[in-house]
PDB file of N, CA and C in Angstrom:
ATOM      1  N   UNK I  94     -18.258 -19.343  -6.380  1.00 56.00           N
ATOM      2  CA  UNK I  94     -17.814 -17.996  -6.694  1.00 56.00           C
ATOM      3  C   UNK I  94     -18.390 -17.615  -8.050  1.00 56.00           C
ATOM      4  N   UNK I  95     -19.135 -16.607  -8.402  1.00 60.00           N
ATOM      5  CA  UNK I  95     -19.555 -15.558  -9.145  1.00 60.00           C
ATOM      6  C   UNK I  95     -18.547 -15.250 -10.087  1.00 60.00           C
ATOM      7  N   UNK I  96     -18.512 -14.642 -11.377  1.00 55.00           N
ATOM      8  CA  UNK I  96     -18.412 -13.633 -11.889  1.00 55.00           C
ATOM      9  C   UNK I  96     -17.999 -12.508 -11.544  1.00 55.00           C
ATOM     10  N   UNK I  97     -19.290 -12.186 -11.088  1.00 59.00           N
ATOM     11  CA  UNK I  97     -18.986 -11.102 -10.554  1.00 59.00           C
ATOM     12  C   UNK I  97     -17.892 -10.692  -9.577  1.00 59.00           C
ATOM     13  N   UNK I  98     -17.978 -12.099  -8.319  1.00 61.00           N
ATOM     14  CA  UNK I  98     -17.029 -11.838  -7.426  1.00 61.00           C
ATOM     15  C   UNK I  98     -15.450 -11.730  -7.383  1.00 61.00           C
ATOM     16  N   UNK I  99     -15.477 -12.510  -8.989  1.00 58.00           N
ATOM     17  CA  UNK I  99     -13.708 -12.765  -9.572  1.00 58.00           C
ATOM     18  C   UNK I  99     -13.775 -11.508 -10.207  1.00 58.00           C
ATOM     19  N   UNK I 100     -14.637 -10.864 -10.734  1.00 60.00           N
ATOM     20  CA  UNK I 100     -14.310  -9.024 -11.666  1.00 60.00           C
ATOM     21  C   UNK I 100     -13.930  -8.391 -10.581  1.00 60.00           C
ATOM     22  N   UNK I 101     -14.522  -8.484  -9.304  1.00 63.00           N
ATOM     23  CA  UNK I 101     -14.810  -7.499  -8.326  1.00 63.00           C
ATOM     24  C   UNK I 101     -13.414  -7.583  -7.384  1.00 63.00           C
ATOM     25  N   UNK I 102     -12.552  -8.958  -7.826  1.00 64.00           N
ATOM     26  CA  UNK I 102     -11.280  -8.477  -7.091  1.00 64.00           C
ATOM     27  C   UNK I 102     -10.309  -7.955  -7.795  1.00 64.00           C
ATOM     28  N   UNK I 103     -10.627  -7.366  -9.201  1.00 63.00           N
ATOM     29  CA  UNK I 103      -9.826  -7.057 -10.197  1.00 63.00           C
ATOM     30  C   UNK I 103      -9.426  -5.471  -9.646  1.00 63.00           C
ATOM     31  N   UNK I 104     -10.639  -5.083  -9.270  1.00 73.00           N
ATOM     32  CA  UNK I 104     -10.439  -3.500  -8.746  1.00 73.00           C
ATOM     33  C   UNK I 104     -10.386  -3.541  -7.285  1.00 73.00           C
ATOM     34  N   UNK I 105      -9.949  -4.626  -6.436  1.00 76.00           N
ATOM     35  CA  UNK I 105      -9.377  -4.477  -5.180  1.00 76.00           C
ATOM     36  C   UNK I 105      -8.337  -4.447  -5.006  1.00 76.00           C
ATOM     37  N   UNK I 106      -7.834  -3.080  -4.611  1.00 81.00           N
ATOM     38  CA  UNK I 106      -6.374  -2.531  -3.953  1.00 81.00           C
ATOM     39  C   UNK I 106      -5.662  -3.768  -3.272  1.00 81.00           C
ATOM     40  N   UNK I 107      -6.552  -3.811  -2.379  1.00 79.00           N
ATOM     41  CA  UNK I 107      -6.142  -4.970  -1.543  1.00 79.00           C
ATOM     42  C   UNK I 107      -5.823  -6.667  -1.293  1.00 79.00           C
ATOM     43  N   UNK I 108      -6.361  -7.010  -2.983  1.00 88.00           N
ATOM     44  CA  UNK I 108      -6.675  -8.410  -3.189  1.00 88.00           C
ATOM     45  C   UNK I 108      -5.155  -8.931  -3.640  1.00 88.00           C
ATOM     46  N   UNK I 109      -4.609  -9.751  -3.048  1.00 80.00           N
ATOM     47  CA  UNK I 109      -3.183 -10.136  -3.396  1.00 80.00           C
ATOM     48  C   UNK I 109      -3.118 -10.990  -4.787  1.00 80.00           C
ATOM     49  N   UNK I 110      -2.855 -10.429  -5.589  1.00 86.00           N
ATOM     50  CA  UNK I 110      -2.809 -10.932  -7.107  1.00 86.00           C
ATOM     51  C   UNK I 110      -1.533 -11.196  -7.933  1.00 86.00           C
ATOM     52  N   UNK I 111      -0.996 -10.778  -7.236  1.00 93.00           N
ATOM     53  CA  UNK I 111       0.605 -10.889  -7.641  1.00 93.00           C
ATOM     54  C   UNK I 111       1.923 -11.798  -6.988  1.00 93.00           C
ATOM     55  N   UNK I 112       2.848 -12.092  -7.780  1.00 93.00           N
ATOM     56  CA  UNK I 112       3.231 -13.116  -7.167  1.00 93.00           C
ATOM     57  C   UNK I 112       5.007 -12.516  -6.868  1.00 93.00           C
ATOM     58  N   UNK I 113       5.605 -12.827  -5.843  1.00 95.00           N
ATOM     59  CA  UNK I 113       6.641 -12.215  -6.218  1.00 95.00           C
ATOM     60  C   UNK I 113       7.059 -11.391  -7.007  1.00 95.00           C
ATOM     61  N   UNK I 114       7.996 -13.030  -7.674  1.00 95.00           N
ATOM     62  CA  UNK I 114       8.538 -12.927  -9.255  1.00 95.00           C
ATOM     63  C   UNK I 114       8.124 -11.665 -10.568  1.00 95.00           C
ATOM     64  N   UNK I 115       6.408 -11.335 -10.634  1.00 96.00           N
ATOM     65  CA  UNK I 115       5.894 -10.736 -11.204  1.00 96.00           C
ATOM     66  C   UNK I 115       5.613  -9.117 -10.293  1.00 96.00           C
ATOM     67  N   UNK I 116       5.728  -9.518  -9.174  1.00 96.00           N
ATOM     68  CA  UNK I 116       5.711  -7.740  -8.580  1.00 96.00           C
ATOM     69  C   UNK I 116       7.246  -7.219  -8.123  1.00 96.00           C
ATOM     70  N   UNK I 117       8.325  -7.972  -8.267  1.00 97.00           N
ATOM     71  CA  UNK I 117       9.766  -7.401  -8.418  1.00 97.00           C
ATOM     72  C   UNK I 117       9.312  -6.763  -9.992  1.00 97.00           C
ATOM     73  N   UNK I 118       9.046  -8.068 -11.003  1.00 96.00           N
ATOM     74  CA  UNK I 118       9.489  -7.287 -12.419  1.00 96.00           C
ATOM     75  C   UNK I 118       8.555  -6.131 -12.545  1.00 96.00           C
ATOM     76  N   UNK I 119       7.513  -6.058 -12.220  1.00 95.00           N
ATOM     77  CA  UNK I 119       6.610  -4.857 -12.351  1.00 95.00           C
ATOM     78  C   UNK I 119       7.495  -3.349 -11.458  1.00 95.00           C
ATOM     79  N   UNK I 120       8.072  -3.471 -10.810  1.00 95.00           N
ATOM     80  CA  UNK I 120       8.494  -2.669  -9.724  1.00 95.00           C
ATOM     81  C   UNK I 120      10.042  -2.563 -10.098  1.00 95.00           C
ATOM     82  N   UNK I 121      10.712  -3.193 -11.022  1.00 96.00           N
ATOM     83  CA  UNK I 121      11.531  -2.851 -11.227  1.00 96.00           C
ATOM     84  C   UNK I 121      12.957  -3.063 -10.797  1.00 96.00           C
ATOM     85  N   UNK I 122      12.654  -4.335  -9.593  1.00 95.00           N
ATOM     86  CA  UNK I 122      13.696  -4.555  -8.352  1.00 95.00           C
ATOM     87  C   UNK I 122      13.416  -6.164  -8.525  1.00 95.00           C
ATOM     88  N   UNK I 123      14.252  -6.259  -7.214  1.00 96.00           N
ATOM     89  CA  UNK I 123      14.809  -7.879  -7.307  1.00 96.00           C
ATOM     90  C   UNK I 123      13.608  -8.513  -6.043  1.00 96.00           C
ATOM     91  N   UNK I 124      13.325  -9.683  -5.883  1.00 96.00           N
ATOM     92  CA  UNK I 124      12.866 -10.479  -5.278  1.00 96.00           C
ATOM     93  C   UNK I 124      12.856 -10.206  -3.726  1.00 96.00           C
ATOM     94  N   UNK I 125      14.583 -10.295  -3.568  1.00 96.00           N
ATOM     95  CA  UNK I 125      15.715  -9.864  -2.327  1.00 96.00           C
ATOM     96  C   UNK I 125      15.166  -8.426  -1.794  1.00 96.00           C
ATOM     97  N   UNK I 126      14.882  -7.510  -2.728  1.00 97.00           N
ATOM     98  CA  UNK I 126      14.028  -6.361  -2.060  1.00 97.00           C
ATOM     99  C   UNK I 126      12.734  -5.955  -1.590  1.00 97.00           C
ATOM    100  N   UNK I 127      12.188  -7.235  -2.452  1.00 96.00           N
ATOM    101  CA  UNK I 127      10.443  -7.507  -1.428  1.00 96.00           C
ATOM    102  C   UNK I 127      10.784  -8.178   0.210  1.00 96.00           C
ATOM    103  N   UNK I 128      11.342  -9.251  -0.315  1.00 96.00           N
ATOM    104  CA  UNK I 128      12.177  -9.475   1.113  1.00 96.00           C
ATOM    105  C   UNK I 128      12.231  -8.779   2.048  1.00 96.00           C
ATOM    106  N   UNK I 129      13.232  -8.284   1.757  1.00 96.00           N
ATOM    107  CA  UNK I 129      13.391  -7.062   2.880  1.00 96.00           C
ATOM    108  C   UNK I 129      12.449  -5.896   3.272  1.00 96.00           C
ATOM    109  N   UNK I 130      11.831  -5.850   2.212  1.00 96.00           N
ATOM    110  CA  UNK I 130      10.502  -4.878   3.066  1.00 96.00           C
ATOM    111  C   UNK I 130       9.425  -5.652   3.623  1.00 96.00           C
ATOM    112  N   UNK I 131       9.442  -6.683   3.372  1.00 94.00           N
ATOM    113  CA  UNK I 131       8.830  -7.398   4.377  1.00 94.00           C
ATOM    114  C   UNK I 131       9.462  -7.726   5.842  1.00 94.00           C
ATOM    115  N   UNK I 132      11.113  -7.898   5.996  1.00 94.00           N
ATOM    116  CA  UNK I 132      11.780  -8.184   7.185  1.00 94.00           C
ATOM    117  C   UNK I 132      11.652  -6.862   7.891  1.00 94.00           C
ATOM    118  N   UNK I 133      11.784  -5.763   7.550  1.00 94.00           N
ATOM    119  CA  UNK I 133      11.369  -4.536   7.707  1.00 94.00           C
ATOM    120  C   UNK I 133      10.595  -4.055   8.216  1.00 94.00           C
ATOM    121  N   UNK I 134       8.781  -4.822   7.738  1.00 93.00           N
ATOM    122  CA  UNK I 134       7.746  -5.114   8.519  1.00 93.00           C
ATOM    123  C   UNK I 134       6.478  -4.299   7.735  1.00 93.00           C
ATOM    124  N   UNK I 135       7.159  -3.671   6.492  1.00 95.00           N
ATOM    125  CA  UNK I 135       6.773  -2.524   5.706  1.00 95.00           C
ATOM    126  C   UNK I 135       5.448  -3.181   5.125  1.00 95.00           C
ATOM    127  N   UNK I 136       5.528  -4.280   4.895  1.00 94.00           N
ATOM    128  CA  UNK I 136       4.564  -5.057   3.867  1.00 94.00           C
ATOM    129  C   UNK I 136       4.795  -6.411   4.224  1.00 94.00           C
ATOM    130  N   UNK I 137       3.426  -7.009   4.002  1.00 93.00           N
ATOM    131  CA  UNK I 137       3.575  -8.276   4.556  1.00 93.00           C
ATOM    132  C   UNK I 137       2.335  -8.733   3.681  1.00 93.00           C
ATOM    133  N   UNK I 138       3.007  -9.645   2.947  1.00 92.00           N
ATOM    134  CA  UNK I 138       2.249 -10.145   1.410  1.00 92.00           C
ATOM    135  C   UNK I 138       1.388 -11.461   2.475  1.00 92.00           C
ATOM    136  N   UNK I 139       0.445 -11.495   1.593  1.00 91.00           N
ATOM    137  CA  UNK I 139      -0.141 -12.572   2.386  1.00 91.00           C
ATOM    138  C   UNK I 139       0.278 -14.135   1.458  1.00 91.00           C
ATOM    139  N   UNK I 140       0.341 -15.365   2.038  1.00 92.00           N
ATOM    140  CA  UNK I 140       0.667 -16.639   1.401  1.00 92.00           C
ATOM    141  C   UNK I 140      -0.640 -17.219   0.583  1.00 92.00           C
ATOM    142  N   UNK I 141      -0.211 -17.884  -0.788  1.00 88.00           N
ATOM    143  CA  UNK I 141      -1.239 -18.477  -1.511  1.00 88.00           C
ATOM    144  C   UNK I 141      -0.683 -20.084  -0.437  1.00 88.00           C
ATOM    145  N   UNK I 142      -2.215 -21.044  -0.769  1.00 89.00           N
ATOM    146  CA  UNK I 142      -1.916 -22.170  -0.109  1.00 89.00           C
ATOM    147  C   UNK I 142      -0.236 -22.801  -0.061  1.00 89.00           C
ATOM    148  N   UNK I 143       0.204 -22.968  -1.564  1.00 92.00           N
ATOM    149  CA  UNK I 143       1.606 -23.280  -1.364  1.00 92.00           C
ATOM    150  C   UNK I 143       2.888 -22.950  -0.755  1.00 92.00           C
ATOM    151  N   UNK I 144       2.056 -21.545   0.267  1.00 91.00           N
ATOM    152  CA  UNK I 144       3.064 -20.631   0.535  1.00 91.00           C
ATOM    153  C   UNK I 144       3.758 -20.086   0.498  1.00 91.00           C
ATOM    154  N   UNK I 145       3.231 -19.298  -1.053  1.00 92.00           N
ATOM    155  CA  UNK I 145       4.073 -18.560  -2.082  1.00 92.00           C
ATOM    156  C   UNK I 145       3.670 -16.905  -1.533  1.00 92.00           C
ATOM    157  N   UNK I 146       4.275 -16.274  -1.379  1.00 94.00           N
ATOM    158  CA  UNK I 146       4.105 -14.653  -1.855  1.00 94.00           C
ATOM    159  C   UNK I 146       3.154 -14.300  -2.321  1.00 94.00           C
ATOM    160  N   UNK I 147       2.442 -13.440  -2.233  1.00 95.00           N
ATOM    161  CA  UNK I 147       1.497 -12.771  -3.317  1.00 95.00           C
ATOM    162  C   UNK I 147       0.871 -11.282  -2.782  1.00 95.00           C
ATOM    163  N   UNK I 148       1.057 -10.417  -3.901  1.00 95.00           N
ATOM    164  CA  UNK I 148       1.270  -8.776  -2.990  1.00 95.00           C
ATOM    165  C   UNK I 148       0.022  -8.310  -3.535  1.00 95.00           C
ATOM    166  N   UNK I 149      -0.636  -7.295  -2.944  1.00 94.00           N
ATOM    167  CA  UNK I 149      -1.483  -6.251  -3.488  1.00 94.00           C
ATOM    168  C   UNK I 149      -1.220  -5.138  -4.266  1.00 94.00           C
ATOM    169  N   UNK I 150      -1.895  -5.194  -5.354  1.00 94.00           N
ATOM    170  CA  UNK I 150      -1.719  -3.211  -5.737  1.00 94.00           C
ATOM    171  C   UNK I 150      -1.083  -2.201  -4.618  1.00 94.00           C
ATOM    172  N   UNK I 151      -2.188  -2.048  -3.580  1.00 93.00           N
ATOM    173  CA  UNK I 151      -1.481  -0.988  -2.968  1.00 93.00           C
ATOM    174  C   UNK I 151       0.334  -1.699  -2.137  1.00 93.00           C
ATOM    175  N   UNK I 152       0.225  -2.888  -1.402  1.00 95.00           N
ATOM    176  CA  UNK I 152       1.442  -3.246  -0.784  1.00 95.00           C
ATOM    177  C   UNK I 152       2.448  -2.542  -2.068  1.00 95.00           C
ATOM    178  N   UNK I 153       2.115  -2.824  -3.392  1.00 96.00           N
ATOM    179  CA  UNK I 153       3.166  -2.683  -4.755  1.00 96.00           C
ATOM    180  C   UNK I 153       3.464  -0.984  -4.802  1.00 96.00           C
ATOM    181  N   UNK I 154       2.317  -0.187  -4.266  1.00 95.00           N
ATOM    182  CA  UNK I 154       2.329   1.193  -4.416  1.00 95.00           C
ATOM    183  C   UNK I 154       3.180   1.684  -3.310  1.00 95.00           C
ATOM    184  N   UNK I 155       2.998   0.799  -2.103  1.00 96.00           N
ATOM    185  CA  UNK I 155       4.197   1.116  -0.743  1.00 96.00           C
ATOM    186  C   UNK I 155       5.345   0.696  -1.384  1.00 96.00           C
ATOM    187  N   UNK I 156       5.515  -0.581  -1.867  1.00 97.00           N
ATOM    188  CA  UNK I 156       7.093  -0.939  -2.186  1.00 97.00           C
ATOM    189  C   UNK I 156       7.891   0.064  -3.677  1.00 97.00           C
ATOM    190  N   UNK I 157       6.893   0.499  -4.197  1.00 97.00           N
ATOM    191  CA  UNK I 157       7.477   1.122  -5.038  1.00 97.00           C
ATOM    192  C   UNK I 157       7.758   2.809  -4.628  1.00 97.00           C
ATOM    193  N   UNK I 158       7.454   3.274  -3.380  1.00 97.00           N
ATOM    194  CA  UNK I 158       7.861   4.802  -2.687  1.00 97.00           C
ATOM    195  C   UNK I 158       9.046   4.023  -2.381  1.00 97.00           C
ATOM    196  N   UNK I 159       9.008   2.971  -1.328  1.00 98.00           N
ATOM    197  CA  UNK I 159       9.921   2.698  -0.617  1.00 98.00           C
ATOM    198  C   UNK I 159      11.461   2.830  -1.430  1.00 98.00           C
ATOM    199  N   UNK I 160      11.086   1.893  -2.824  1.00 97.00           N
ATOM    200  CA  UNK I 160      12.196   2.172  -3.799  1.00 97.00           C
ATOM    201  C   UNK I 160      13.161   2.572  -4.400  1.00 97.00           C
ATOM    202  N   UNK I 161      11.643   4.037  -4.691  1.00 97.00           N
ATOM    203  CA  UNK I 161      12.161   5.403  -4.980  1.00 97.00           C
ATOM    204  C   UNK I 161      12.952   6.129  -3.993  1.00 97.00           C
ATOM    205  N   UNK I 162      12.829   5.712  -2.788  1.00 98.00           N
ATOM    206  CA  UNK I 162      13.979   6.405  -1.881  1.00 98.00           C
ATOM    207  C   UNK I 162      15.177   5.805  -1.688  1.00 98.00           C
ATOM    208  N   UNK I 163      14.864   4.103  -2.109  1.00 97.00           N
ATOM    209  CA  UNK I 163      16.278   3.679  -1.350  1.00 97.00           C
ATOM    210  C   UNK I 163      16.904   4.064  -2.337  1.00 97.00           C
ATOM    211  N   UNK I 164      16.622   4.101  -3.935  1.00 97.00           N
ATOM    212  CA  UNK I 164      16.988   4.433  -5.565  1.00 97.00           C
ATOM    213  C   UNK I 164      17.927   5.736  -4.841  1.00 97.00           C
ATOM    214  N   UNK I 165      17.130   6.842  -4.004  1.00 98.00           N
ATOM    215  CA  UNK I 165      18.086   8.296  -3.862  1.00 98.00           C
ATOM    216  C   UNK I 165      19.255   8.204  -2.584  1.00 98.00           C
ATOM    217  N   UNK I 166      19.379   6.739  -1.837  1.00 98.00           N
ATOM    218  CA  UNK I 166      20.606   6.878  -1.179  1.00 98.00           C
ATOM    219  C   UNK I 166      19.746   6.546   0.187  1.00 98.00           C
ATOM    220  N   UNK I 167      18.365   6.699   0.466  1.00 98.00           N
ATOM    221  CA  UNK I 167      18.206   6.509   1.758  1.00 98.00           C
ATOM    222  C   UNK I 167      18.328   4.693   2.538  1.00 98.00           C
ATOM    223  N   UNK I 168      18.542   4.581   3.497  1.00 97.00           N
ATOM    224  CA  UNK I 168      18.815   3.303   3.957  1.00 97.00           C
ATOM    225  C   UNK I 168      17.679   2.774   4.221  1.00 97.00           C
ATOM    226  N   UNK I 169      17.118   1.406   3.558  1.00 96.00           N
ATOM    227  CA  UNK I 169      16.254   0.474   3.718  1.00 96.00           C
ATOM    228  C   UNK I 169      14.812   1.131   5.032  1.00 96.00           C
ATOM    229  N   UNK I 170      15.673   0.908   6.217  1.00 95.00           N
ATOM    230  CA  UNK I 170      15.012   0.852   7.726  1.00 95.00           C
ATOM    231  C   UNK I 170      14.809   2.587   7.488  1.00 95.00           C
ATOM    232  N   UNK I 171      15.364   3.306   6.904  1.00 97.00           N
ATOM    233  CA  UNK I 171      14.680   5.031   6.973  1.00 97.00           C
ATOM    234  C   UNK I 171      13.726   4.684   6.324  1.00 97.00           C
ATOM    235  N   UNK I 172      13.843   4.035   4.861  1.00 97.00           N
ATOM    236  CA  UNK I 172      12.801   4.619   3.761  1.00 97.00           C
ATOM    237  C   UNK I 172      11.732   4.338   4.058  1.00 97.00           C
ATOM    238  N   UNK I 173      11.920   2.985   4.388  1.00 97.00           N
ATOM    239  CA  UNK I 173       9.973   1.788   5.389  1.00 97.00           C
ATOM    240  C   UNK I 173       9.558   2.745   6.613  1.00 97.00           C
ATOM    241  N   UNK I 174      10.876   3.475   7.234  1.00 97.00           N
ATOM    242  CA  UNK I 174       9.789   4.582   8.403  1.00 97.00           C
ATOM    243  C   UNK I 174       9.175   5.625   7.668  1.00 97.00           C
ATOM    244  N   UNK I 175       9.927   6.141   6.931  1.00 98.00           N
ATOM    245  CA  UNK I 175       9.237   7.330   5.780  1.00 98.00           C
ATOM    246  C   UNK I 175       7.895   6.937   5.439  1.00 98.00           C
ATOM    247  N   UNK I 176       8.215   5.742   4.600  1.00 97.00           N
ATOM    248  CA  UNK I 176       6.575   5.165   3.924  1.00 97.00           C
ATOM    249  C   UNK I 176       5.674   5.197   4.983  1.00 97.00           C
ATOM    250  N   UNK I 177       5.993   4.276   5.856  1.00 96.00           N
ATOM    251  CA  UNK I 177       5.086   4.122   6.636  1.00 96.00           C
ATOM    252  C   UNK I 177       4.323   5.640   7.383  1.00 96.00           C
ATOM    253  N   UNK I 178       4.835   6.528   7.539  1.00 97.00           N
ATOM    254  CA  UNK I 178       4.538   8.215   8.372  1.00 97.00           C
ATOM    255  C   UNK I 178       4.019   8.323   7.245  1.00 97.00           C
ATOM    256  N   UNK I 179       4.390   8.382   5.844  1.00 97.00           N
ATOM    257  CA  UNK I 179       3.685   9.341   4.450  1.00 97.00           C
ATOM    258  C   UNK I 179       2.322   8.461   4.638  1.00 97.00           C
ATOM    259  N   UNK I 180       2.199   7.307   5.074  1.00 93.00           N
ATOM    260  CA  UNK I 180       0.561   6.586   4.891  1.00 93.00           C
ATOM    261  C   UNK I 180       0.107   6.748   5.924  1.00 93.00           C
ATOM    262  N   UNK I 181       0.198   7.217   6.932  1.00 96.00           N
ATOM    263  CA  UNK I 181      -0.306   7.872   8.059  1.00 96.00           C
ATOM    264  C   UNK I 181      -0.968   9.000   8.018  1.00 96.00           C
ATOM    265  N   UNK I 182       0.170   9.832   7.726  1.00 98.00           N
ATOM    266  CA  UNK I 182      -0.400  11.471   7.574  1.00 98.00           C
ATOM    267  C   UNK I 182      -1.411  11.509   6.343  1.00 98.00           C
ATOM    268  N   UNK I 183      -1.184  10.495   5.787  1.00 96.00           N
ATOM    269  CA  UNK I 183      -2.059  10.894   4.292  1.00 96.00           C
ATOM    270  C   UNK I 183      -3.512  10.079   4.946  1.00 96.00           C
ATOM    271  N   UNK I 184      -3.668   8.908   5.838  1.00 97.00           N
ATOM    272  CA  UNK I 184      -4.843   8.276   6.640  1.00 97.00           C
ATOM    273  C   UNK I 184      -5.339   9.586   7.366  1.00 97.00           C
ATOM    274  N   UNK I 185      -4.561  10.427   8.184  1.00 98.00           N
ATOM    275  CA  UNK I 185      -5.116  11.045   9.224  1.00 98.00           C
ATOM    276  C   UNK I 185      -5.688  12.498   8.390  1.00 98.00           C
ATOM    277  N   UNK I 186      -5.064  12.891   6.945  1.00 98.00           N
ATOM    278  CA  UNK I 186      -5.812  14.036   6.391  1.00 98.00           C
ATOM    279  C   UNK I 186      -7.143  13.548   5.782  1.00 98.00           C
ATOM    280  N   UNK I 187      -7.194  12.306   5.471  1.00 97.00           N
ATOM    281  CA  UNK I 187      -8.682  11.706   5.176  1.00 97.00           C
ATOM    282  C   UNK I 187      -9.712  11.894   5.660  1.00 97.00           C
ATOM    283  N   UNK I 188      -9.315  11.398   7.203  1.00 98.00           N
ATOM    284  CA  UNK I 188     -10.083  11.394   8.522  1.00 98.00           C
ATOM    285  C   UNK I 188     -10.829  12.684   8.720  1.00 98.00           C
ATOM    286  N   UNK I 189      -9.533  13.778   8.824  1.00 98.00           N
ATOM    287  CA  UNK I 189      -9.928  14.890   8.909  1.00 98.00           C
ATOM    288  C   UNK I 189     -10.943  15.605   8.009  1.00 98.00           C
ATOM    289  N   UNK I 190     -10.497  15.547   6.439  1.00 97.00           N
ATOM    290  CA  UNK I 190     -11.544  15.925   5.560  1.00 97.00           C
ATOM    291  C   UNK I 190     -13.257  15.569   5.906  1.00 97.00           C
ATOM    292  N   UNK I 191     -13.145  13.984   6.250  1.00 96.00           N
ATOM    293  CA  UNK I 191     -14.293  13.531   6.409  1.00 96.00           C
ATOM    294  C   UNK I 191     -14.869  14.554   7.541  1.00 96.00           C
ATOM    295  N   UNK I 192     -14.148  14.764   8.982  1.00 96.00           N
ATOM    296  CA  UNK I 192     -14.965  15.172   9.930  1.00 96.00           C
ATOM    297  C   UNK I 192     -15.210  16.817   9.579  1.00 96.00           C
ATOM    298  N   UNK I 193     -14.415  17.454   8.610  1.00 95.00           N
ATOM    299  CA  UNK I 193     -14.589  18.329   8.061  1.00 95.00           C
ATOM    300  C   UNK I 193     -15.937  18.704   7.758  1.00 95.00           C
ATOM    301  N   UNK I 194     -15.924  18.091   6.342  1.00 95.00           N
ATOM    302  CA  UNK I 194     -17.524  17.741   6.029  1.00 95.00           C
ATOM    303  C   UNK I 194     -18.707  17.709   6.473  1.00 95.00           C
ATOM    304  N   UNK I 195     -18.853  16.617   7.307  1.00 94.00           N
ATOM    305  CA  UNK I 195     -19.653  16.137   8.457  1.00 94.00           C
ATOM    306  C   UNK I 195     -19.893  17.654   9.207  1.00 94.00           C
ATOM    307  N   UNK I 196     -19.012  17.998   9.752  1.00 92.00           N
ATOM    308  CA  UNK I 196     -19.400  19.342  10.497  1.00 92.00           C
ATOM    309  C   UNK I 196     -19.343  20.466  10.366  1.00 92.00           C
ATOM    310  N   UNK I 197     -19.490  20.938   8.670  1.00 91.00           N
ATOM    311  CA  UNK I 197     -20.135  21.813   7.794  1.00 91.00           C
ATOM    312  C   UNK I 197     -21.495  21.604   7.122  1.00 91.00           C
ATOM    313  N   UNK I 198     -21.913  20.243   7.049  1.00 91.00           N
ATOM    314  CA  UNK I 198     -22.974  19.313   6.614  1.00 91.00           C
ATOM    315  C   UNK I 198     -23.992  19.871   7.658  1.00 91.00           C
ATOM    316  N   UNK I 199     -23.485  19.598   9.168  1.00 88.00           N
ATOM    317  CA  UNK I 199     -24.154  19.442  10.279  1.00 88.00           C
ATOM    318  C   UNK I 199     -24.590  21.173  10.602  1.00 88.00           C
ATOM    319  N   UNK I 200     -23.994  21.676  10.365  1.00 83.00           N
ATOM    320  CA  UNK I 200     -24.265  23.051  10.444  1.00 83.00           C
ATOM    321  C   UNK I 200     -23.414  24.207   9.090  1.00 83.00           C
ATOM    322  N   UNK I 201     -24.012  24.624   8.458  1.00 77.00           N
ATOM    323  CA  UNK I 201     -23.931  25.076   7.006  1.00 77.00           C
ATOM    324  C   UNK I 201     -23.695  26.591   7.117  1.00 77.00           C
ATOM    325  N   UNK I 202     -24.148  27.222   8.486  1.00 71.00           N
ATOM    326  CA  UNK I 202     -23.589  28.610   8.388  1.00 71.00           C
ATOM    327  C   UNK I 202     -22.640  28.816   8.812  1.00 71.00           C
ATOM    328  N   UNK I 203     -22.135  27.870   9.886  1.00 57.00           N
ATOM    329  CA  UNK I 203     -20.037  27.767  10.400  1.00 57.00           C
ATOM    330  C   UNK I 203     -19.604  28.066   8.836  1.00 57.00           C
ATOM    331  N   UNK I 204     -19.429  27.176   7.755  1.00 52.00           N
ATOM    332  CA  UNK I 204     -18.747  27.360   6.602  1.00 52.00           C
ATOM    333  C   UNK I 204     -18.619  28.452   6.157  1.00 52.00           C
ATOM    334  N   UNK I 205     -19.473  29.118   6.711  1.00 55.00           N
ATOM    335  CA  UNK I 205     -19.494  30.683   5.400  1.00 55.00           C
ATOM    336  C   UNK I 205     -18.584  31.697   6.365  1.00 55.00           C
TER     337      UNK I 205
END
């Protein structure tokens, strides 16, 4: 492994860098509530060999919406369906933008 390749997971969303213990305290919550958004099905940290926990940036960016709702009263199993639809609709306006593009790209006088 590179240099480069250890910088290059520094800015991956996706690279599980965190360990529990350290993404409750970052997030503000208890252990018991990664837990459960994992029993939930919300997030699912992947295991270091010892078969410890270890979350991603973004999993940390889901568990911390999720949070913020259960924080306003909503129940666990709502808030993980919430999250989960808000990362959907926000996947499927992506999609869309892209084919947007693409077929203003593809023909330039539709746009006007």
């Amino acid at each position: 492994m590179t240099a480069d390749d250890t910088f290059g997971r520094l800015d991956d969303d996706d690279y599980p860098a965190y360990t529990m213990g350290r993404a409750a305290e970052m997030l503000g919550t208890t252990p018991g509530f990664l837990r459960a958004l994992g029993e939930a099905r919300l997030i699912t940290p992947l295991r270091s060999e010892g078969g410890h926990r270890r979350y991603s940036r973004y999993q940390l960016r889901i568990a911390a919406r999720a949070r913020e709702l259960v924080d306003r009263g909503t129940p666990i199993e709502a808030a993980c369906r919430i999250v989960i639809l808000e990362d959907q609709l926000e996947e499927a306006q992506r999609i869309n933008a892209e084919y947007r593009r693409a077929a203003e790209s593809a023909n330039p006088t539709a746009a006007e």
